[in-house]
C-alpha positions as CSV (number, residue, x, y, z in Angstrom):
1,M,-49.6,45.1,50.1
2,R,-51.2,44.6,46.7
3,E,-52.2,41.0,47.4
4,K,-53.7,42.0,50.7
5,D,-55.8,44.7,49.1
6,V,-57.0,42.4,46.3
7,M,-58.0,39.6,48.7
8,T,-59.7,42.1,51.1
9,S,-61.7,43.4,48.2
10,I,-62.7,39.9,47.0
11,T,-63.4,38.5,50.4
12,H,-65.0,41.4,52.2
13,L,-66.0,44.1,49.9
14,H,-67.5,41.7,47.3
15,G,-68.6,38.9,49.7
16,G,-66.2,36.3,48.5
17,H,-66.8,33.4,46.1
18,P,-66.5,29.6,46.4
19,F,-63.9,29.5,43.7
20,F,-61.4,31.8,45.6
21,V,-59.3,31.5,48.6
22,S,-60.7,33.6,51.5
23,L,-58.6,36.1,53.6
24,Y,-59.5,35.8,57.2
25,C,-56.9,38.0,58.8
26,T,-53.4,39.4,58.5
27,F,-50.7,40.1,61.1
28,Q,-47.1,41.0,61.0
29,D,-43.8,41.0,62.8
30,P,-40.9,43.4,62.2
31,T,-39.9,41.7,58.9
32,R,-42.9,39.8,57.6
33,L,-46.6,40.1,56.8
34,Y,-48.7,37.0,57.4
35,F,-52.0,35.9,55.7
36,A,-54.5,33.6,57.3
37,M,-56.3,32.0,54.3
38,T,-58.3,29.1,53.2
39,Y,-56.5,25.8,53.5
40,A,-56.1,23.9,50.1
41,R,-56.1,20.3,51.3
42,N,-55.8,18.8,47.8
43,G,-53.0,20.9,46.5
44,D,-53.1,22.6,43.1
45,L,-53.7,21.9,39.4
46,L,-50.0,21.8,38.7
47,Q,-49.4,19.1,41.2
48,C,-52.2,17.0,39.8
49,L,-50.8,17.5,36.2
50,Q,-47.4,16.5,37.4
51,R,-48.8,13.3,39.0
52,L,-51.2,12.3,36.2
53,G,-49.7,13.9,33.1
54,S,-52.9,15.2,31.5
55,F,-56.6,15.1,32.5
56,D,-59.4,13.2,30.7
57,D,-62.2,15.1,28.9
58,E,-64.6,15.2,31.8
59,V,-62.0,16.6,34.2
60,T,-60.7,19.1,31.7
61,L,-64.2,20.4,30.9
62,F,-65.2,20.6,34.6
63,Y,-62.2,22.6,35.7
64,S,-62.3,24.9,32.6
65,A,-65.8,25.8,33.5
66,E,-65.0,26.6,37.1
67,I,-62.1,28.8,36.0
68,V,-64.5,30.7,33.6
69,C,-66.8,31.2,36.6
70,A,-63.9,32.4,38.7
71,L,-62.7,34.9,36.1
72,D,-66.2,36.2,35.6
73,F,-66.5,37.0,39.3
74,L,-62.9,38.5,39.5
75,H,-63.5,40.8,36.5
76,R,-66.8,42.0,37.8
77,C,-64.9,42.9,41.0
78,G,-62.8,45.2,38.7
79,I,-59.7,43.0,39.1
80,I,-57.5,41.2,36.6
81,H,-55.3,38.3,37.9
82,R,-52.4,38.6,35.3
83,D,-50.7,35.4,36.7
84,L,-53.2,32.7,36.1
85,K,-51.6,29.4,35.9
86,P,-52.0,25.8,37.2
87,E,-49.9,26.4,40.3
88,N,-52.3,29.3,41.3
89,I,-55.4,27.2,41.0
90,L,-55.9,25.3,44.3
91,L,-58.2,22.5,45.1
92,N,-60.4,22.6,48.3
93,D,-61.6,19.7,50.4
94,N,-64.1,18.7,47.8
95,R,-61.7,19.2,44.8
96,H,-63.4,22.4,43.6
97,I,-61.0,25.1,42.5
98,M,-59.9,28.2,44.5
99,L,-58.0,31.0,42.6
100,S,-55.0,32.3,44.6
101,D,-51.8,34.3,44.5
102,F,-52.9,37.9,43.7
103,G,-49.4,39.4,44.1
104,T,-49.4,40.7,40.5
105,A,-53.2,41.3,40.2
106,K,-54.4,44.7,39.1
107,F,-57.4,46.9,40.0
108,L,-59.0,48.3,36.9
109,N,-60.2,51.9,36.8
110,P,-63.5,51.8,34.9
111,E,-62.7,55.2,33.3
112,D,-59.7,53.7,31.6
113,N,-61.9,51.2,29.6
114,F,-59.2,48.6,30.4
115,G,-56.7,50.7,28.4
116,A,-54.4,52.2,31.0
117,R,-50.8,51.5,30.7
118,D,-49.6,49.1,33.4
119,R,-47.0,50.7,35.4
120,D,-48.2,49.9,38.9
121,V,-46.0,46.9,39.2
122,L,-43.2,49.2,40.6
123,P,-43.0,50.3,44.2
124,R,-44.8,53.7,44.8
125,G,-42.4,56.6,44.2
126,E,-40.1,54.7,41.7
127,E,-42.3,54.9,38.6
128,S,-40.6,57.8,36.9
129,H,-37.2,56.4,37.6
130,H,-38.0,53.0,36.0
131,R,-40.5,54.3,33.4
132,S,-38.4,52.8,30.5
133,R,-38.0,49.4,32.3
134,S,-40.2,46.4,31.2
135,T,-43.4,46.0,33.2
136,F,-43.7,42.2,32.6
137,V,-45.6,40.4,35.2
138,G,-46.8,36.8,35.2
139,T,-45.3,33.5,34.3
140,A,-43.6,32.9,30.9
141,Q,-45.6,30.0,29.6
142,Y,-48.9,31.7,30.3
143,V,-48.4,35.4,29.9
144,S,-50.3,37.2,27.0
145,P,-48.6,39.1,24.2
146,E,-49.8,42.5,25.3
147,V,-48.2,42.2,28.6
148,L,-44.7,41.5,26.9
149,V,-45.0,44.7,24.9
150,D,-46.3,46.9,27.7
151,G,-49.6,47.3,25.8
152,D,-53.1,47.7,26.9
153,V,-53.8,45.1,29.6
154,G,-57.4,44.1,30.4
155,P,-59.5,41.1,31.4
156,S,-58.7,39.3,28.2
157,C,-55.1,38.6,29.4
158,D,-56.6,36.1,31.9
159,Y,-58.5,34.4,29.1
160,W,-55.2,34.0,27.1
161,A,-53.9,32.2,30.1
162,L,-57.0,30.0,30.3
163,G,-56.4,29.0,26.8
164,A,-52.9,27.8,27.6
165,I,-54.1,26.0,30.8
166,I,-56.8,24.1,28.8
167,F,-54.2,23.2,26.2
168,Q,-52.0,21.7,29.0
169,M,-54.8,19.9,30.7
170,V,-55.7,18.2,27.4
171,S,-52.3,17.5,26.0
172,G,-50.0,17.4,29.1
173,M,-47.8,20.3,28.1
174,P,-48.4,24.1,27.8
175,P,-48.5,25.5,24.1
176,F,-45.5,27.7,24.4
177,R,-42.3,26.0,25.5
178,S,-38.7,26.7,24.9
179,V,-35.2,26.5,26.5
180,N,-35.6,29.8,28.3
181,D,-38.1,32.5,29.1
182,Y,-36.8,34.8,26.2
183,H,-37.4,32.2,23.5
184,T,-40.8,31.4,25.1
185,F,-41.7,35.0,24.8
186,Q,-40.7,35.1,21.2
187,K,-42.9,32.2,20.4
188,I,-45.8,33.9,22.3
189,Q,-45.4,37.0,20.2
190,K,-45.3,35.0,17.0
191,L,-48.1,32.7,18.1
192,D,-45.8,29.9,17.4
193,Y,-47.5,26.7,18.7
194,S,-49.2,23.7,17.2
195,F,-51.7,21.1,18.4
196,P,-50.4,17.6,18.8
197,E,-52.2,14.8,17.0
198,G,-55.3,13.6,18.8
199,F,-56.3,17.0,20.3
200,P,-60.1,17.0,20.4
201,E,-61.9,19.5,18.1
202,L,-64.1,21.4,20.5
203,P,-61.4,22.3,23.1
204,K,-59.1,23.0,20.2
205,D,-61.5,25.5,18.7
206,L,-61.9,27.2,22.1
207,V,-58.1,27.4,22.7
208,Q,-57.6,28.9,19.3
209,K,-60.2,31.6,20.2
210,F,-58.4,32.3,23.4
211,L,-54.9,32.4,22.0
212,I,-55.4,35.4,19.8
213,T,-52.5,38.0,19.8
214,D,-54.9,41.0,19.5
215,P,-56.7,41.2,22.9
216,R,-59.7,43.0,21.4
217,K,-60.3,40.0,19.1
218,R,-59.8,37.4,21.8
219,L,-62.7,35.4,23.1
220,G,-63.7,36.8,26.6
221,S,-62.7,40.5,25.7
222,V,-65.4,43.2,26.0
223,E,-65.2,43.7,22.2
224,M,-66.0,39.9,21.7
225,G,-69.0,39.9,24.0
226,G,-67.2,39.2,27.3
227,V,-67.9,36.1,29.4
228,D,-71.3,35.4,27.9
229,M,-69.7,34.5,24.6
230,V,-67.3,32.2,26.4
231,R,-70.1,30.4,28.2
232,S,-72.0,29.9,25.0
233,H,-69.1,28.2,23.2
234,P,-70.1,24.6,22.1
235,Y,-67.4,23.2,24.4
236,F,-69.5,24.2,27.4
237,A,-72.8,23.1,26.1
238,T,-73.4,20.5,28.9
239,I,-72.4,22.8,31.8
240,D,-75.0,23.9,34.3
241,W,-73.5,27.2,35.2
242,D,-75.8,28.1,37.9
243,N,-75.1,25.0,40.0
244,L,-71.4,24.3,39.0
245,S,-70.2,24.9,42.6
246,L,-72.7,22.3,43.9
247,K,-71.6,19.5,41.5
248,T,-69.3,16.8,42.6
249,P,-66.0,17.1,40.7
250,P,-65.0,14.2,38.6
251,E,-62.4,11.8,39.9
252,L,-58.7,12.6,39.2
253,K,-57.3,9.3,37.8
254,P,-54.4,8.3,35.8
255,Y,-55.3,8.7,32.1
256,L,-53.4,8.3,28.9
257,P,-55.2,9.8,25.8
258,A,-55.5,8.0,22.5
259,S,-52.5,8.4,20.3
260,S,-50.1,6.5,17.9
261,G,-52.8,4.0,17.0
262,E,-53.4,3.1,20.7
263,P,-56.8,3.7,22.4
264,A,-57.3,5.9,25.4
265,F,-56.5,4.2,28.7
266,H,-58.0,5.0,32.1
267,S,-57.0,3.6,35.4
268,D,-58.9,3.1,38.6
269,Y,-55.6,2.2,40.2
270,Q,-55.0,3.1,43.9
271,I,-51.6,2.7,45.4
272,P,-51.8,-0.1,47.9
273,L,-49.4,-0.8,50.8
274,I,-48.6,-4.5,50.2
275,E,-50.5,-6.0,47.3
276,P,-48.4,-6.8,44.2
277,G,-49.0,-4.7,41.1
278,L,-49.5,-7.5,38.6
279,D,-52.3,-9.1,40.6
280,D,-55.0,-11.7,39.6
281,A,-57.4,-9.0,38.4
282,A,-54.8,-7.6,36.0
283,L,-53.9,-11.1,34.8
284,T,-57.5,-12.0,34.2
285,R,-58.0,-8.8,32.2
286,L,-54.9,-9.4,30.2
287,M,-56.0,-13.0,29.3
288,G,-58.6,-11.4,27.2
289,L,-55.9,-10.0,24.9
290,S,-55.4,-11.7,21.5
291,L,-52.5,-14.2,21.7
292,K,-51.4,-13.3,18.2
293,D,-50.2,-9.9,19.6
294,F,-47.8,-11.5,21.9
295,V,-44.1,-11.2,21.1
296,P,-41.5,-13.0,23.3
297,M,-38.9,-10.8,25.0
298,S,-36.1,-9.6,22.7
299,A,-33.0,-11.6,23.0
300,H,-30.8,-8.6,23.9
301,M,-32.8,-8.1,27.1
302,S,-32.1,-10.2,30.1
303,S,-34.8,-11.2,32.5
304,V,-34.7,-10.6,36.2
305,D,-33.7,-13.5,38.3
306,S,-35.8,-13.7,41.5
307,N,-32.8,-14.9,43.4
308,R,-29.6,-13.0,44.1
309,T,-27.0,-13.6,41.4
310,G,-23.9,-15.3,42.6
311,E,-21.2,-12.8,43.5
312,D,-18.7,-14.2,41.1
313,E,-21.1,-14.3,38.2
314,R,-22.4,-10.8,39.0
315,N,-18.8,-9.4,39.1
316,R,-18.1,-11.2,35.7
317,K,-21.3,-9.7,34.1
318,L,-20.5,-6.3,35.6
319,S,-16.9,-6.3,34.2
320,I,-18.2,-7.1,30.7
321,Q,-20.9,-4.4,31.1
322,R,-18.3,-1.8,32.0
323,Q,-16.4,-2.4,28.8
324,A,-19.1,-3.2,26.4
325,H,-22.4,-1.5,27.4
326,K,-22.7,2.0,26.1
327,Y,-25.2,3.0,28.8
328,H,-23.1,1.7,31.7
329,R,-21.9,5.2,32.5
330,F,-25.5,6.3,33.4
331,V,-26.2,3.6,36.0
332,D,-23.8,4.4,38.8
333,D,-21.9,1.0,38.3
334,H,-25.0,-1.1,39.0
335,L,-25.6,-4.2,37.1
336,I,-28.1,-3.8,34.3
337,L,-30.9,-6.5,34.5
338,K,-33.1,-5.3,31.7
339,S,-32.9,-2.5,29.1
340,G,-34.9,-1.3,26.1
341,L,-36.2,1.7,24.2
342,L,-39.6,2.8,25.4
343,D,-41.8,5.8,24.6
344,K,-42.3,7.8,27.8
345,K,-45.7,9.5,27.4
346,K,-47.1,12.6,28.9
347,G,-50.6,13.4,27.6
348,L,-50.4,13.6,23.8
349,F,-46.7,13.9,23.8
350,A,-44.2,11.1,23.8
351,R,-40.4,11.0,23.9
352,R,-38.2,7.8,23.3
353,R,-35.9,6.9,26.1
354,M,-33.6,4.1,26.8
355,F,-34.8,2.5,30.1
356,L,-32.4,0.7,32.3
357,L,-33.6,-1.6,35.1
358,T,-30.7,-2.3,37.5
359,E,-29.8,-3.7,40.8
360,G,-30.2,-1.4,43.7
361,P,-33.1,-1.3,42.6
362,H,-33.2,1.5,40.1
363,I,-35.0,2.5,36.8
364,Y,-33.0,5.0,34.9
365,Y,-34.1,6.6,31.6
366,V,-31.7,8.2,29.1
367,D,-32.1,10.3,26.0
368,P,-30.6,7.9,23.4
369,V,-29.8,10.7,20.9
370,N,-28.1,13.2,23.1
371,M,-26.8,10.4,25.4
372,E,-28.1,12.4,28.5
373,L,-29.5,11.0,31.7
374,K,-33.0,12.4,32.0
375,G,-34.1,10.9,35.3
376,K,-35.1,7.9,37.4
377,I,-38.4,6.3,38.4
378,P,-38.2,6.3,42.2
379,F,-38.5,2.9,43.7
380,S,-40.4,2.3,46.9
381,R,-42.5,-0.4,48.6
382,R,-45.6,1.2,47.1
383,L,-44.4,1.2,43.4
384,R,-46.7,-0.8,41.2
385,T,-47.1,-1.7,37.6
386,E,-50.2,-1.9,35.5
387,A,-50.2,-3.6,32.1
388,K,-52.9,-2.1,29.7
389,N,-52.1,-4.3,26.8
390,F,-49.0,-5.8,25.3
391,R,-47.5,-2.4,24.4
392,T,-48.7,0.0,27.0
393,F,-48.1,-0.2,30.7
394,F,-48.2,2.2,33.7
395,V,-45.8,2.5,36.5
396,H,-47.5,3.9,39.5
397,T,-45.5,5.7,42.3
398,P,-47.1,7.6,45.2
399,N,-46.3,10.9,43.6
400,R,-46.7,10.2,39.9
401,T,-47.8,7.7,37.3
402,Y,-45.4,7.0,34.4
403,Y,-47.0,6.1,31.1
404,L,-44.7,3.8,29.0
405,F,-45.2,2.3,25.5
406,D,-43.0,-0.5,24.2
407,P,-42.9,-0.8,20.4
408,E,-41.6,-4.3,20.8
409,R,-44.8,-5.5,22.6
410,N,-42.9,-6.5,25.8
411,A,-45.1,-4.6,28.3
412,L,-45.8,-7.8,30.3
413,D,-42.1,-8.6,30.5
414,W,-41.3,-5.1,31.8
415,C,-44.1,-5.4,34.4
416,N,-42.9,-8.8,35.5
417,A,-39.2,-7.6,35.7
418,I,-40.1,-4.5,37.7
419,E,-42.3,-6.3,40.1
420,A,-39.8,-9.2,40.6
421,L,-37.1,-6.7,41.4
422,R,-39.4,-4.8,43.9
423,E,-40.1,-8.1,45.6
424,R,-36.4,-8.9,45.7
425,Y,-35.5,-5.7,47.5
426,L,-38.8,-5.3,49.4
427,D,-37.3,-5.3,52.9
428,E,-34.8,-2.7,51.9
429,L,-37.1,-0.2,50.1
430,P,-38.6,2.9,51.7
431,D,-42.3,3.3,52.2
432,E,-42.2,6.6,50.3
433,P,-39.9,7.3,47.3
434,E,-37.4,10.1,47.0
435,S,-38.3,12.8,44.4
436,P,-37.8,11.7,40.7
437,C,-34.9,13.9,40.0
438,T,-31.7,13.8,37.9
439,K,-28.3,14.2,39.5
440,S,-28.6,18.0,39.0
441,G,-31.7,17.9,41.1
442,K,-34.0,19.1,38.3
443,Q,-36.9,17.1,37.0
444,K,-36.7,16.3,33.3
445,R,-38.6,14.5,30.6
């Protein structure tokens, strides 16, 4: 019932706001309560981050500003969200944000001065029985330190979450990450995080001011001047706060920030239905690259033959592979056509993986240190490649763009090989790929 009360207050008592979902009505059957709410046609920020990896500077600034506006309205309504995260930030038809999921939100009593102990997460009547139990609410990677220690919880806990979200939009990963929630909580309480190389200075300064363990000293808190001080931060110098909801949001496009000596790369790429990925436009652009940068394909990598390998020859190669290739156990007994170490990038983070292009067709990637299969890039008729230079290339799928870096400068070879294999199996491929999962069903890096 908490969510219904909060949404009723936002929508009807306070007149609603363009950056929030609206509650139109509720109804119930003997076992469930149903909500009729605004439809978010464009999904949520988490889905966008999963598809693109990270956002460019313009997109990050725009959505950060919209979240600030939404929190300002919410707090003026006397409500704190307490579970702000990318998954709860929806996008409407025009790609403006709509805050949602108020199941753990809290009404503030003005007489408490935001200092009441938060024990209303328990069902009514059970408070005394569970008084010693933890009152943690929220999501591990975005929860503030004061929530973890059952301390004073006020509006500044939402600004902590905003700091973590901005960090993720810029870099591709949240600031506090670990093997489980307990170790993530430990990192949060110790403020154990670091900025990756290449993190821009203005959003870095803002994030540092949001990720302060003392909520009274955190930017956005009443003691630090509230939302006015947030809006006056230099990061938001170009924002027209009064007309933000009327602006056209910037395009959400594949983007790889500058890192490791490589420039930033944008892409206007749209997934087509039939056109090949390495098209004339891409080849024309690549002809402008300096030929001195070109390095032929390494001898240990085999190129993809556009024709089916003779069955006898295939079986001979597969027999040798079973005995001699250390990565054969990861490819489900498929013949490996091309392999090599690539950096799999997500925002400002990169992890080296052994990529294995096989018959089937399949693209597996393996952690070469722990010898663990991390996942597969799902093949479909709509998969396309895009070479950015001789070391960096993108693999576009309908649900995600993969950003890959080849230290051996064989990006063109990889694009050609993947495209040739896609054409070879074109009639057998599905229009839409399966989810990019490991055998266990969990997506990994």
